[in-house]
Amino acid sequence: MAVTIKDIAKAVGVTPTTVSMVVRGDKRISASTTEKVQKVIKEMNYRPNYIGRSLVKGRTNVIAIATGFFSNMFTVEIMRGVESKLIPTNYRVNQYATRGISEKEDEMFREILYGARPEALICISIKPSAEIIGEYQKEGLPVISIEESAEGISTVKVDNEKGAFIAVDFLVKKGRNKIGMVVGKLSGCLSGANANERLKGYKDALTMHGISYNPERVMEVGDYSFEEGVESVNRLFRRDAQFDAIFCAAGDMTAAGIIRRAQEKSLRVPEDISIIGYDDMIIASIVQPTLTTVNQPVFEMGRASIDLAMDLINKKETQKTITFQPTLVIRASA
Amino acid sequence: MAVTIKDIAKAVGVTPTTVSMVVRGDKRISASTTEKVQKVIKEMNYRPNYIGRSLVKGRTNVIAIATGFFSNMFTVEIMRGVESKLIPTNYRVNQYATRGISEKEDEMFREILYGARPEALICISIKPSAEIIGEYQKEGLPVISIEESAEGISTVKVDNEKGAFIAVDFLVKKGRNKIGMVVGKLSGCLSGANANERLKGYKDALTMHGISYNPERVMEVGDYSFEEGVESVNRLFRRDAQFDAIFCAAGDMTAAGIIRRAQEKSLRVPEDISIIGYDDMIIASIVQPTLTTVNQPVFEMGRASIDLAMDLINKKETQKTITFQPTLVIRASA
DNA sequence: TTGTATGCGTTATCAA
DNA sequence: TTGATAACGCATACAA
């Protein structure tokens, strides 16, 4: 078994209390005993057990992060930001993946709340039910949502309407007026607020430029894969509509698929058809032509979520919404 | 504060022991009290606190996973495998990123071991020092290393020699004999066993085909970025050597950079120069021409690491090495 | 079938 | 400046 505070106490000839105080750097212990205790701590390679400490302190120094999958690029970039902010703190993160099984979400959130007892919960692209939010509030445990927002919790998000707006505005100013849109699910259990907000930005930009909205030009996709990009071009071109541009609000990977399929159909990008993606992932600068896309400061959002979590934990802040601004990164595809 | 076992006990009019036994489904409690207790548990929304439970049981139901960064594609894919295997268990993972700061690694491993007290440690692409391994062994805590291997710990790896061998063998059989190699650091603190094993496979394949080894054709790179691929072509072509192929053992992203730079130099891929990558990440099927590459069953390795961890925790297995076989995925670049 | 007593590793309160 | 005692939430050996 591991060395405990008691072992140290016995070895030095003091009580556990004294050792505990030395461990925590309490100034009331004399220099001489402090030194003796620290020497034995080093020799016996003692370190405090967080479990015991958590139990008595009622604090776990853990931030829980929940999302569907930790394996997509957006989440990975968020986590990079999270990691970078976590270093100077003595907090750790515990990850919880729902894996898209929404029936089990409530159960998972309760297990986190009552079982694991983190000091804050950060949700990425998922939204706890109102009931769960109520239970977290009752326990005084702050909840932060990245991307989604809900009554009673803090939010870190990007202005999706604006992101879509600046992309479509740019296309129109380039002389395009038959602009298609590929976007995530607008309704149903897999839908998020994002898709609808981006659709609104798209419509607003069209309206502003006096272009009528044609639902035949909008295509919903389920995941954010390359293959769905390929497939969405196939399906859009079967419809009764023409296109001189496609704004892919469903991410750069799908946009890459769109470029590929367009090229296979002998359409020149951007001469015959302009394409704009969303997210500004690394893939955007690798495809040919390189992809004009809407950048979201994802790394910064990860960092902001930890800052906010710490402020909420330390009661320096109450419920708050942080909105980041997207920017258009102009490359070669539009 | 949250509901505890005591609150339930008081509400029902039994002792905490009885409630504890009901929670764990002990058959010794009568059906009638079991029912009463369960009713109140539901009403008061009670759930066992893992901290308390861990302290007394000496088990945390946590597997620690440590690596440099969780944000690269290889690690992400490992984590996907890990997540997929974790569902039916009641184990969770805690992530620890060293962020490449190797001086602090020992300290981190000790904090994990003595502070967080997981039941197993999985290291991805990093290798604990012999001293640390000794301490983990002393505590009876199994360590699994993915990619790296070391004395005294279990390993999940891919046959790197074979991966390089099949790639180079394929190139030679295609009539190439001036084959360059781009590979990770072969020595120094950032080096791994991987790079050297792949170099050996490269040399073995050349030898087998009677081609002499020319160190001028080998180029070391530090990270696995697209930019390094671009840069490595620049540097290789400044050397006193010719090339009709490049085997990029430093991953597909770097290989994509090599393709790009080769094309910029008006070299046709694969007519003038064949290129083979490593890892078979999604990028391999997106670049033009699509990339011939060495596939590693990364997802499966993640899954295997959890299976192995569970077996080690449950003493069904002692130290063990699992070696996966790479395969060559032939696409258009070679 | 249920309750009593004790302990897991740590910290906090109060007393010496 | 240090120590004795109790407590955090839970599980378990043993007693009743």
XYZ file of C-alpha atoms (C1' of nucleotides) in Angstrom:
700
model
C 0.000 0.000 0.000
C 0.990 3.596 -0.502
C 2.542 5.767 2.153
C 0.005 7.787 4.129
C 0.189 10.737 6.405
C 0.158 8.352 9.349
C 3.275 6.536 8.193
C 5.114 9.809 7.987
C 3.849 10.840 11.400
C 5.031 7.610 12.953
C 8.427 7.792 11.281
C 9.038 11.359 12.399
C 7.482 10.964 15.804
C 4.752 13.583 15.448
C 0.995 13.381 14.894
C -0.790 13.187 11.555
C -2.102 16.676 12.179
C 1.388 18.084 12.186
C 2.306 16.283 9.004
C -0.861 17.498 7.336
C -0.023 21.046 8.267
C 3.496 20.737 6.907
C 2.146 19.295 3.673
C -0.089 22.303 3.265
C 2.686 24.713 4.209
C 1.102 25.944 7.402
C 3.369 28.561 8.962
C 2.445 27.643 12.519
C 4.715 24.601 12.480
C 8.267 25.375 13.615
C 11.035 25.436 11.081
C 12.809 22.510 12.683
C 9.866 20.094 12.652
C 8.868 21.284 9.213
C 12.300 20.349 8.026
C 12.291 16.957 9.728
C 8.878 16.132 8.320
C 9.758 17.251 4.821
C 12.883 15.130 4.891
C 10.915 11.987 5.710
C 8.257 12.900 3.148
C 10.958 12.976 0.504
C 12.595 9.781 1.742
C 9.372 7.823 1.873
C 8.074 9.448 -1.303
C 4.820 10.562 0.219
C 2.138 12.421 -1.683
C -1.348 13.347 -0.490
C -4.160 11.096 -1.620
C -6.696 13.242 -3.457
C -9.546 10.944 -2.557
C -9.141 11.441 1.148
C -8.615 15.124 0.690
C -11.676 15.512 -1.502
C -13.879 13.719 0.964
C -13.149 16.064 3.821
C -12.835 19.239 1.783
C -15.921 18.664 -0.291
C -13.918 19.804 -3.313
C -12.569 17.476 -5.957
C -10.475 19.843 -8.094
C -12.110 18.267 -11.091
C -13.942 19.857 -13.988
C -16.180 17.502 -15.925
C -16.392 17.843 -19.680
C -19.181 16.098 -21.526
C -19.831 15.770 -25.217
C -21.012 13.284 -27.810
C -17.591 12.268 -29.076
C -14.181 13.539 -28.174
C -12.835 12.432 -31.498
C -13.999 15.146 -33.853
C -11.780 18.027 -34.817
C -13.914 20.702 -33.222
C -13.849 19.005 -29.845
C -10.161 18.230 -30.137
C -9.399 21.883 -30.689
C -11.591 22.864 -27.749
C -9.685 20.388 -25.617
C -6.386 21.870 -26.720
C -7.575 25.208 -25.419
C -8.806 23.579 -22.233
C -5.481 21.826 -21.681
C -3.534 25.010 -22.236
C -5.499 26.869 -19.583
C -5.467 24.077 -17.075
C -1.725 23.905 -16.545
C -1.260 26.658 -13.971
C -4.270 25.444 -11.994
C -4.404 22.357 -9.870
C -7.575 21.255 -11.568
C -7.966 18.230 -13.778
C -10.641 17.319 -16.298
C -12.719 14.195 -16.447
C -14.182 13.411 -19.840
C -17.590 11.923 -20.416
C -18.708 10.868 -23.875
C -22.438 10.366 -24.484
C -21.631 8.746 -27.807
C -24.845 10.143 -29.189
C -26.999 8.009 -26.911
C -29.364 10.734 -25.797
C -31.614 8.460 -23.744
C -28.770 7.860 -21.342
C -27.716 11.491 -21.094
C -29.775 12.397 -18.044
C -28.486 9.358 -16.225
C -24.930 10.299 -17.107
C -25.338 13.878 -15.957
C -26.716 12.628 -12.640
C -23.851 10.212 -12.178
C -21.453 13.060 -12.796
C -23.281 15.374 -10.414
C -23.862 13.055 -7.497
C -21.253 10.388 -8.100
C -18.129 12.061 -9.422
C -18.874 15.478 -7.887
C -16.795 17.770 -10.088
C -16.788 21.490 -9.349
C -18.101 22.514 -12.729
C -19.532 20.906 -15.838
C -18.660 21.957 -19.369
C -20.838 20.611 -22.166
C -19.602 20.740 -25.727
C -22.272 20.805 -28.419
C -24.810 19.123 -26.183
C -27.465 20.562 -23.969
C -28.588 19.127 -20.643
C -32.339 18.915 -20.097
C -34.069 21.594 -18.028
C -34.525 19.036 -15.262
C -30.803 18.316 -15.112
C -29.975 22.007 -15.140
C -32.319 22.423 -12.177
C -30.549 19.696 -10.244
C -27.139 21.198 -10.928
C -28.359 24.600 -9.797
C -29.726 23.081 -6.609
C -26.299 21.625 -5.882
C -24.642 24.924 -6.709
C -22.610 23.334 -9.481
C -21.995 25.684 -12.427
C -22.757 24.453 -15.931
C -21.133 25.902 -19.020
C -22.290 25.066 -22.494
C -20.088 25.496 -25.540
C -22.021 26.102 -28.763
C -25.463 25.371 -27.363
C -27.320 27.603 -24.958
C -30.099 27.016 -22.491
C -32.034 28.690 -19.720
C -30.072 28.942 -16.504
C -26.557 28.088 -17.650
C -23.514 29.941 -18.917
C -22.594 29.804 -22.560
C -19.516 30.146 -24.735
C -20.500 30.479 -28.332
C -19.764 31.992 -31.697
C -22.173 34.269 -33.497
C -23.482 31.754 -36.012
C -25.814 34.148 -37.752
C -22.943 36.464 -38.428
C -20.699 33.632 -39.612
C -23.196 32.598 -42.254
C -23.997 36.188 -43.078
C -20.430 37.235 -43.864
C -19.900 34.153 -46.032
C -23.016 34.699 -48.110
C -22.498 38.455 -48.257
C -19.016 37.818 -49.643
C -20.380 35.475 -52.304
C -23.015 37.963 -53.436
C -20.457 40.724 -53.627
C -18.409 38.407 -55.836
C -21.380 38.341 -58.189
C -22.988 35.077 -57.113
C -26.746 34.888 -56.754
C -27.581 31.193 -57.037
C -26.120 30.228 -53.709
C -26.746 26.798 -52.253
C -26.368 25.933 -48.623
C -25.313 22.669 -47.015
C -26.128 22.649 -43.345
C -26.576 20.330 -40.333
C -29.969 18.982 -39.296
C -32.475 21.791 -38.798
C -34.946 19.726 -36.798
C -35.207 16.388 -35.049
C -33.189 14.936 -32.241
C -29.823 15.415 -33.931
C -30.403 19.080 -34.639
C -28.657 21.890 -32.836
C -29.260 25.590 -32.525
C -26.236 26.177 -34.762
C -27.749 24.960 -37.957
C -30.807 27.137 -37.574
C -28.807 30.199 -36.667
C -26.602 29.735 -39.702
C -29.652 29.283 -41.887
C -30.964 32.567 -40.572
C -27.682 34.299 -41.391
C -27.882 32.871 -44.908
C -31.443 34.084 -45.382
C -30.666 37.522 -43.936
C -27.773 38.020 -46.311
C -29.888 37.005 -49.280
C -32.709 39.306 -48.188
C -30.364 42.207 -47.716
C -29.170 41.803 -51.257
C -32.690 41.374 -52.624
C -32.255 37.717 -53.523
C -35.255 35.522 -52.855
C -34.852 32.477 -50.643
C -35.293 29.159 -52.391
C -35.566 26.119 -50.133
C -34.565 23.905 -53.068
C -31.084 25.291 -52.612
C -30.760 24.131 -49.014
C -29.546 20.644 -48.180
C -29.418 19.122 -44.722
C -26.691 16.669 -43.765
C -26.373 14.450 -40.708
C -22.729 14.084 -39.907
C -19.865 16.284 -41.000
C -18.035 13.854 -43.242
C -16.243 14.181 -46.553
C -18.598 11.607 -48.045
C -21.638 13.674 -47.162
C -20.119 16.546 -49.097
C -19.787 14.369 -52.174
C -23.297 13.073 -51.768
C -24.869 16.467 -51.156
C -23.587 17.731 -54.494
C -25.159 14.747 -56.183
C -28.453 15.425 -54.516
C -28.462 19.198 -54.988
C -27.868 18.856 -58.715
C -30.757 16.458 -59.054
C -33.046 19.174 -57.807
C -34.817 21.792 -59.831
C -32.354 24.588 -59.116
C -29.115 26.062 -60.387
C -25.998 26.932 -58.478
C -23.065 29.274 -58.892
C -21.920 28.847 -55.278
C -22.306 26.552 -52.319
C -21.907 27.705 -48.752
C -21.173 24.656 -46.662
C -22.080 25.541 -43.088
C -21.510 21.909 -42.096
C -17.764 22.201 -41.758
C -14.631 22.080 -43.878
C -14.493 18.330 -44.236
C -17.875 18.287 -45.924
C -16.836 21.305 -47.983
C -13.798 19.303 -49.130
C -16.162 16.606 -50.334
C -18.167 19.216 -52.200
C -15.051 20.514 -53.950
C -14.060 17.008 -54.933
C -17.445 16.146 -56.390
C -17.701 19.474 -58.195
C -14.318 18.865 -59.803
C -15.364 15.353 -60.796
C -18.348 16.941 -62.539
C -15.872 19.125 -64.447
C -16.942 22.259 -62.660
C -14.068 24.654 -62.077
C -13.729 25.947 -58.512
C -14.149 28.886 -58.106
C -14.741 29.928 -61.735
C -17.888 27.861 -62.286
C -18.847 27.405 -58.696
C -17.603 29.127 -55.558
C -17.360 27.121 -52.375
C -17.090 28.369 -48.816
C -16.614 26.119 -45.800
C -17.000 26.538 -42.072
C -14.589 26.092 -39.138
C -11.173 26.779 -40.721
C -9.702 23.431 -39.838
C -6.319 22.363 -41.146
C -7.939 20.604 -44.066
C -8.978 24.013 -45.439
C -5.418 24.905 -46.361
C -4.635 21.475 -47.769
C -7.406 20.899 -50.301
C -6.915 22.208 -53.815
C -8.035 24.883 -54.367
C -7.514 25.963 -50.794
C -10.785 26.603 -49.058
C -12.274 29.973 -48.228
C -13.970 29.391 -44.909
C -15.472 30.904 -41.786
C -13.001 30.815 -38.937
C -14.192 30.193 -35.435
C -11.745 30.853 -32.619
C -12.231 27.341 -31.265
C -8.997 27.147 -29.329
C -9.847 30.432 -27.654
C -13.317 29.140 -26.834
C -11.776 26.205 -25.014
C -9.594 28.574 -23.058
C -12.489 30.883 -22.284
C -14.580 28.004 -21.005
C -11.955 27.173 -18.388
C -11.535 30.794 -17.361
C -15.262 31.041 -16.988
C -15.432 27.757 -15.089
C -12.808 28.957 -12.621
C -14.603 32.251 -12.131
C -17.891 30.487 -11.549
C -16.297 28.040 -9.121
C -14.733 30.921 -7.205
C -17.977 32.902 -7.313
C -16.258 35.731 -9.126
C -18.888 35.480 -11.779
C -22.465 34.376 -12.054
C -24.276 33.171 -15.135
C -22.711 34.667 -18.235
C -22.680 34.338 -22.002
C -19.494 34.881 -23.970
C -19.928 35.356 -27.694
C -16.974 35.130 -30.051
C -16.958 36.687 -33.485
C -16.302 34.596 -36.586
C -14.160 35.886 -39.446
C -13.995 35.009 -43.098
C -10.674 33.531 -44.182
C -10.330 34.151 -47.878
C -8.398 31.538 -49.816
C -8.842 30.231 -53.331
C -12.193 28.465 -53.485
C -14.350 31.586 -53.526
C -25.552 19.540 0.062
C -26.284 16.325 -1.698
C -28.336 13.501 -0.267
C -26.255 10.894 1.536
C -26.868 7.405 2.751
C -27.592 8.824 6.184
C -30.400 11.016 4.916
C -32.032 8.015 3.340
C -31.552 5.974 6.486
C -33.172 8.652 8.622
C -36.071 9.099 6.216
C -36.822 5.386 6.093
C -36.088 4.683 9.722
C -33.258 2.186 9.254
C -29.494 2.397 9.645
C -27.007 3.527 7.006
C -25.755 -0.051 6.811
C -29.115 -1.262 5.620
C -29.321 1.445 2.984
C -25.794 0.661 1.831
C -26.720 -2.969 1.433
C -29.853 -2.142 -0.527
C -27.866 0.146 -2.812
C -25.502 -2.686 -3.593
C -28.346 -5.174 -4.020
C -27.458 -7.339 -1.049
C -29.935 -10.215 -0.881
C -29.853 -10.389 2.890
C -32.185 -7.426 3.240
C -35.861 -8.386 3.244
C -37.993 -7.608 0.246
C -40.177 -5.235 2.208
C -37.382 -3.014 3.550
C -35.594 -3.169 0.228
C -38.710 -1.805 -1.367
C -39.174 0.929 1.214
C -35.557 2.023 0.915
C -35.601 2.018 -2.853
C -38.724 4.125 -2.869
C -37.098 6.814 -0.753
C -33.880 6.614 -2.790
C -35.927 7.417 -5.881
C -37.877 10.154 -4.159
C -34.843 11.859 -2.727
C -32.816 11.232 -5.878
C -29.963 9.597 -4.058
C -26.835 8.296 -5.769
C -23.701 6.925 -4.136
C -20.801 9.325 -3.863
C -17.813 7.782 -5.642
C -15.335 9.578 -3.442
C -16.578 7.960 -0.283
C -16.870 4.629 -1.965
C -13.381 4.829 -3.435
C -11.828 5.695 -0.135
C -13.153 2.675 1.648
C -12.860 0.241 -1.243
C -9.432 1.336 -2.329
C -10.658 1.244 -5.939
C -11.439 4.297 -7.995
C -12.876 2.784 -11.191
C -10.627 5.124 -13.096
C -8.091 4.396 -15.813
C -5.527 7.141 -16.352
C -4.394 7.936 -19.877
C -1.286 10.023 -20.371
C 0.249 11.423 -23.524
C 1.954 14.513 -24.862
C -1.067 16.029 -26.544
C -4.553 14.691 -26.950
C -5.072 16.807 -30.003
C -3.246 14.894 -32.696
C -5.064 12.566 -35.015
C -3.325 9.422 -33.834
C -4.278 10.019 -30.224
C -7.789 11.012 -31.161
C -8.275 7.731 -32.969
C -6.850 5.811 -30.019
C -9.313 7.620 -27.787
C -12.181 6.691 -30.065
C -11.243 3.058 -29.559
C -10.903 3.604 -25.835
C -14.311 5.266 -25.600
C -15.958 2.483 -27.551
C -14.656 -0.182 -25.188
C -15.406 1.702 -22.033
C -19.160 1.822 -22.384
C -20.130 -1.537 -20.931
C -17.742 -1.098 -18.024
C -18.235 1.184 -15.067
C -14.790 2.612 -15.547
C -13.976 6.159 -16.558
C -10.803 7.651 -17.970
C -8.856 10.609 -16.689
C -6.634 12.307 -19.214
C -3.234 13.741 -18.452
C -1.319 15.734 -21.049
C 2.404 16.220 -20.534
C 2.383 18.833 -23.288
C 5.874 17.782 -24.236
C 7.364 19.023 -20.980
C 9.462 15.969 -20.214
C 11.084 17.411 -17.087
C 7.717 17.380 -15.377
C 6.756 13.913 -16.505
C 8.009 12.030 -13.482
C 6.255 14.447 -11.196
C 3.030 13.975 -13.141
C 3.252 10.200 -13.065
C 3.736 10.320 -9.305
C 0.774 12.618 -8.841
C -1.311 10.206 -10.845
C -0.046 7.190 -8.914
C -0.253 8.512 -5.377
C -2.731 11.344 -5.763
C -5.384 10.279 -8.222
C -4.922 6.538 -7.677
C -6.333 5.098 -10.895
C -6.410 1.335 -11.332
C -4.280 1.316 -14.457
C -2.201 3.719 -16.506
C -2.139 3.815 -20.279
C 0.628 5.843 -21.921
C 0.300 6.853 -25.550
C 3.573 7.468 -27.394
C 5.417 8.297 -24.195
C 7.471 6.106 -21.948
C 7.705 6.439 -18.175
C 11.211 6.307 -16.711
C 12.472 3.057 -15.200
C 12.155 4.644 -11.780
C 8.493 5.450 -12.313
C 7.802 1.997 -13.653
C 9.361 0.596 -10.493
C 7.086 2.692 -8.317
C 4.002 1.631 -10.237
C 5.013 -1.998 -9.929
C 5.524 -1.589 -6.194
C 1.986 -0.262 -5.909
C 0.686 -3.075 -8.085
C -0.682 -0.644 -10.626
C -0.481 -1.971 -14.191
C 1.062 0.225 -16.875
C 0.301 -0.161 -20.559
C 2.257 1.621 -23.217
C 0.882 2.244 -26.693
C 3.578 2.557 -29.374
C 6.533 2.658 -27.017
C 7.797 -0.289 -25.023
C 9.877 -0.590 -21.889
C 11.114 -3.127 -19.395
C 8.428 -4.220 -16.976
C 5.278 -2.888 -18.625
C 2.702 -4.139 -21.094
C 2.707 -2.880 -24.634
C 0.282 -2.413 -27.492
C 2.168 -1.694 -30.669
C 2.358 -2.085 -34.405
C 5.219 -3.822 -36.150
C 7.046 -0.713 -37.350
C 9.822 -2.586 -39.115
C 7.281 -4.447 -41.150
C 5.327 -1.256 -41.924
C 8.386 0.395 -43.404
C 9.471 -2.800 -45.080
C 6.250 -3.351 -47.014
C 6.191 0.258 -48.155
C 9.750 0.230 -49.470
C 9.401 -3.258 -50.899
C 6.375 -2.049 -52.852
C 8.292 0.944 -54.208
C 11.200 -1.201 -55.365
C 8.866 -3.642 -57.054
C 7.370 -0.644 -58.862
C 10.858 -0.012 -60.251
C 12.023 2.687 -57.850
C 15.563 2.572 -56.498
C 16.335 6.132 -55.388
C 14.037 6.074 -52.424
C 14.147 8.851 -49.866
C 12.829 8.556 -46.343
C 11.298 11.217 -44.128
C 11.156 10.045 -40.549
C 10.760 11.277 -36.963
C 13.732 12.081 -34.757
C 16.125 9.142 -34.546
C 17.944 10.371 -31.457
C 17.670 13.011 -28.790
C 14.953 13.609 -26.258
C 12.133 13.835 -28.778
C 12.986 10.544 -30.422
C 10.945 7.396 -30.103
C 11.552 3.760 -30.807
C 9.199 4.049 -33.772
C 11.440 6.107 -35.937
C 14.394 3.774 -35.508
C 12.295 0.682 -36.122
C 10.932 2.172 -39.308
C 14.412 3.117 -40.418
C 15.452 -0.474 -39.883
C 12.563 -1.713 -42.025
C 13.589 0.733 -44.737
C 17.201 -0.442 -44.668
C 16.179 -4.121 -44.585
C 13.998 -3.704 -47.652
C 16.780 -1.919 -49.547
C 19.294 -4.582 -48.546
C 17.006 -7.382 -49.598
C 16.741 -5.829 -53.039
C 20.455 -5.182 -53.268
C 20.159 -1.402 -53.070
C 22.808 0.327 -51.021
C 21.788 2.565 -48.129
C 22.537 6.245 -48.583
C 22.131 8.425 -45.470
C 21.826 11.488 -47.729
C 18.398 10.191 -48.632
C 17.128 10.177 -45.047
C 15.625 13.279 -43.510
C 14.563 13.671 -39.896
C 11.599 15.841 -38.917
C 10.450 17.004 -35.509
C 6.684 17.293 -35.554
C 4.288 15.691 -37.990
C 2.997 18.772 -39.721
C 2.118 19.578 -43.308
C 4.689 22.378 -43.287
C 7.470 19.998 -42.365
C 6.598 17.925 -45.410
C 6.965 20.974 -47.625
C 10.211 21.923 -45.968
C 11.693 18.435 -46.069
C 11.352 18.331 -49.858
C 13.200 21.618 -50.072
C 15.988 20.297 -47.940
C 16.229 16.860 -49.554
C 16.570 18.367 -53.001
C 19.382 20.611 -51.860
C 21.390 17.523 -50.995
C 23.696 15.607 -53.229
C 21.238 12.837 -54.047
C 18.497 11.982 -56.491
C 15.009 10.701 -55.767
C 12.357 8.750 -57.616
C 10.325 8.078 -54.478
C 9.857 9.322 -50.937
C 8.610 7.133 -48.148
C 7.279 9.430 -45.458
C 7.287 7.441 -42.235
C 6.349 10.600 -40.331
C 2.653 10.393 -41.049
C 0.156 11.319 -43.729
C -0.019 14.998 -42.927
C 3.684 15.399 -43.616
C 3.287 13.225 -46.714
C 0.580 15.626 -47.890
C 3.072 18.456 -47.559
C 5.582 16.456 -49.580
C 3.047 15.918 -52.361
C 2.215 19.599 -52.412
C 5.814 20.705 -52.640
C 6.646 18.089 -55.260
C 3.766 19.341 -57.390
C 4.898 22.926 -56.938
C 8.275 21.820 -58.283
C 6.437 20.471 -61.337
C 7.127 16.884 -60.407
C 4.302 14.578 -61.362
C 3.118 12.247 -58.582
C 3.536 9.339 -59.015
C 5.040 9.433 -62.520
C 8.175 11.404 -61.604
C 8.172 10.675 -57.912
C 6.219 8.118 -55.889
C 5.118 9.035 -52.419
C 3.996 6.754 -49.613
C 2.702 7.961 -46.263
C 2.155 6.411 -42.874
C -0.942 6.018 -40.645
C -3.797 6.022 -43.175
C -5.578 8.992 -41.691
C -8.563 10.570 -43.399
C -6.307 13.084 -45.111
C -4.843 10.224 -47.181
C -8.017 9.829 -49.189
C -8.545 13.562 -49.600
C -5.253 14.766 -51.066
C -4.796 14.643 -54.821
C -3.460 12.211 -55.876
C -4.833 10.117 -53.056
C -2.081 8.819 -50.862
C -0.734 5.284 -50.781
C 0.039 4.725 -47.142
C 0.755 2.258 -44.370
C -2.366 1.580 -42.368
C -2.134 1.047 -38.652
C -5.201 -0.321 -36.878
C -5.204 2.585 -34.446
C -8.829 2.330 -33.397
C -8.314 -1.343 -32.638
C -5.214 -0.529 -30.642
C -7.250 1.796 -28.456
C -9.773 -0.951 -27.913
C -7.085 -3.512 -27.186
C -5.482 -1.254 -24.608
C -8.694 -1.125 -22.596
C -9.242 -4.867 -22.864
C -5.720 -5.389 -21.660
C -6.130 -2.841 -18.874
C -9.234 -4.620 -17.616
C -7.506 -7.987 -17.728
C -4.526 -6.616 -15.849
C -6.748 -4.961 -13.247
C -8.637 -8.197 -12.744
C -5.422 -10.233 -12.661
C -6.555 -12.284 -15.617
C -3.365 -11.363 -17.340
C 0.139 -10.399 -16.377
C 2.613 -8.400 -18.411
C 1.892 -8.822 -22.097
C 2.795 -7.369 -25.473
C 0.212 -7.148 -28.234
C 1.588 -6.502 -31.701
C -0.677 -5.423 -34.523
C 0.249 -5.853 -38.174
C 0.330 -2.892 -40.547
C -0.974 -3.155 -44.105
C -0.227 -1.167 -47.219
C -3.202 0.716 -48.599
C -2.563 1.310 -52.266
C -4.028 4.478 -53.695
C -2.773 6.808 -56.391
C 0.462 8.370 -55.146
C 2.646 5.281 -55.634
C -32.666 -9.846 8.700
C -30.743 -5.729 10.659
C -27.620 -2.951 13.615
C -23.043 -1.665 15.891
C -18.509 -0.447 15.469
C -14.642 0.641 12.874
C -11.802 2.388 9.297
C -10.343 4.303 4.518
C -6.800 9.309 4.220
C -7.345 13.662 5.026
C -8.537 18.171 7.224
C -10.622 21.313 10.713
C -11.663 22.673 15.282
C -10.365 23.254 19.547
C -7.501 22.405 23.455
C -3.042 22.087 25.539
C 3.825 25.239 18.274
C 1.663 20.802 18.489
C -1.861 17.231 19.627
C -6.518 14.991 20.429
C -10.783 14.315 18.394
C -14.258 14.269 15.123
C -15.881 14.364 10.616
C -16.435 13.676 5.302
C -19.606 9.189 2.756
C -19.349 4.730 2.401
C -18.442 -0.433 3.146
C -17.615 -4.413 5.965
C -16.788 -7.716 9.867
C -19.138 -9.044 13.365
C -22.813 -9.022 16.769
C -27.517 -9.349 17.809
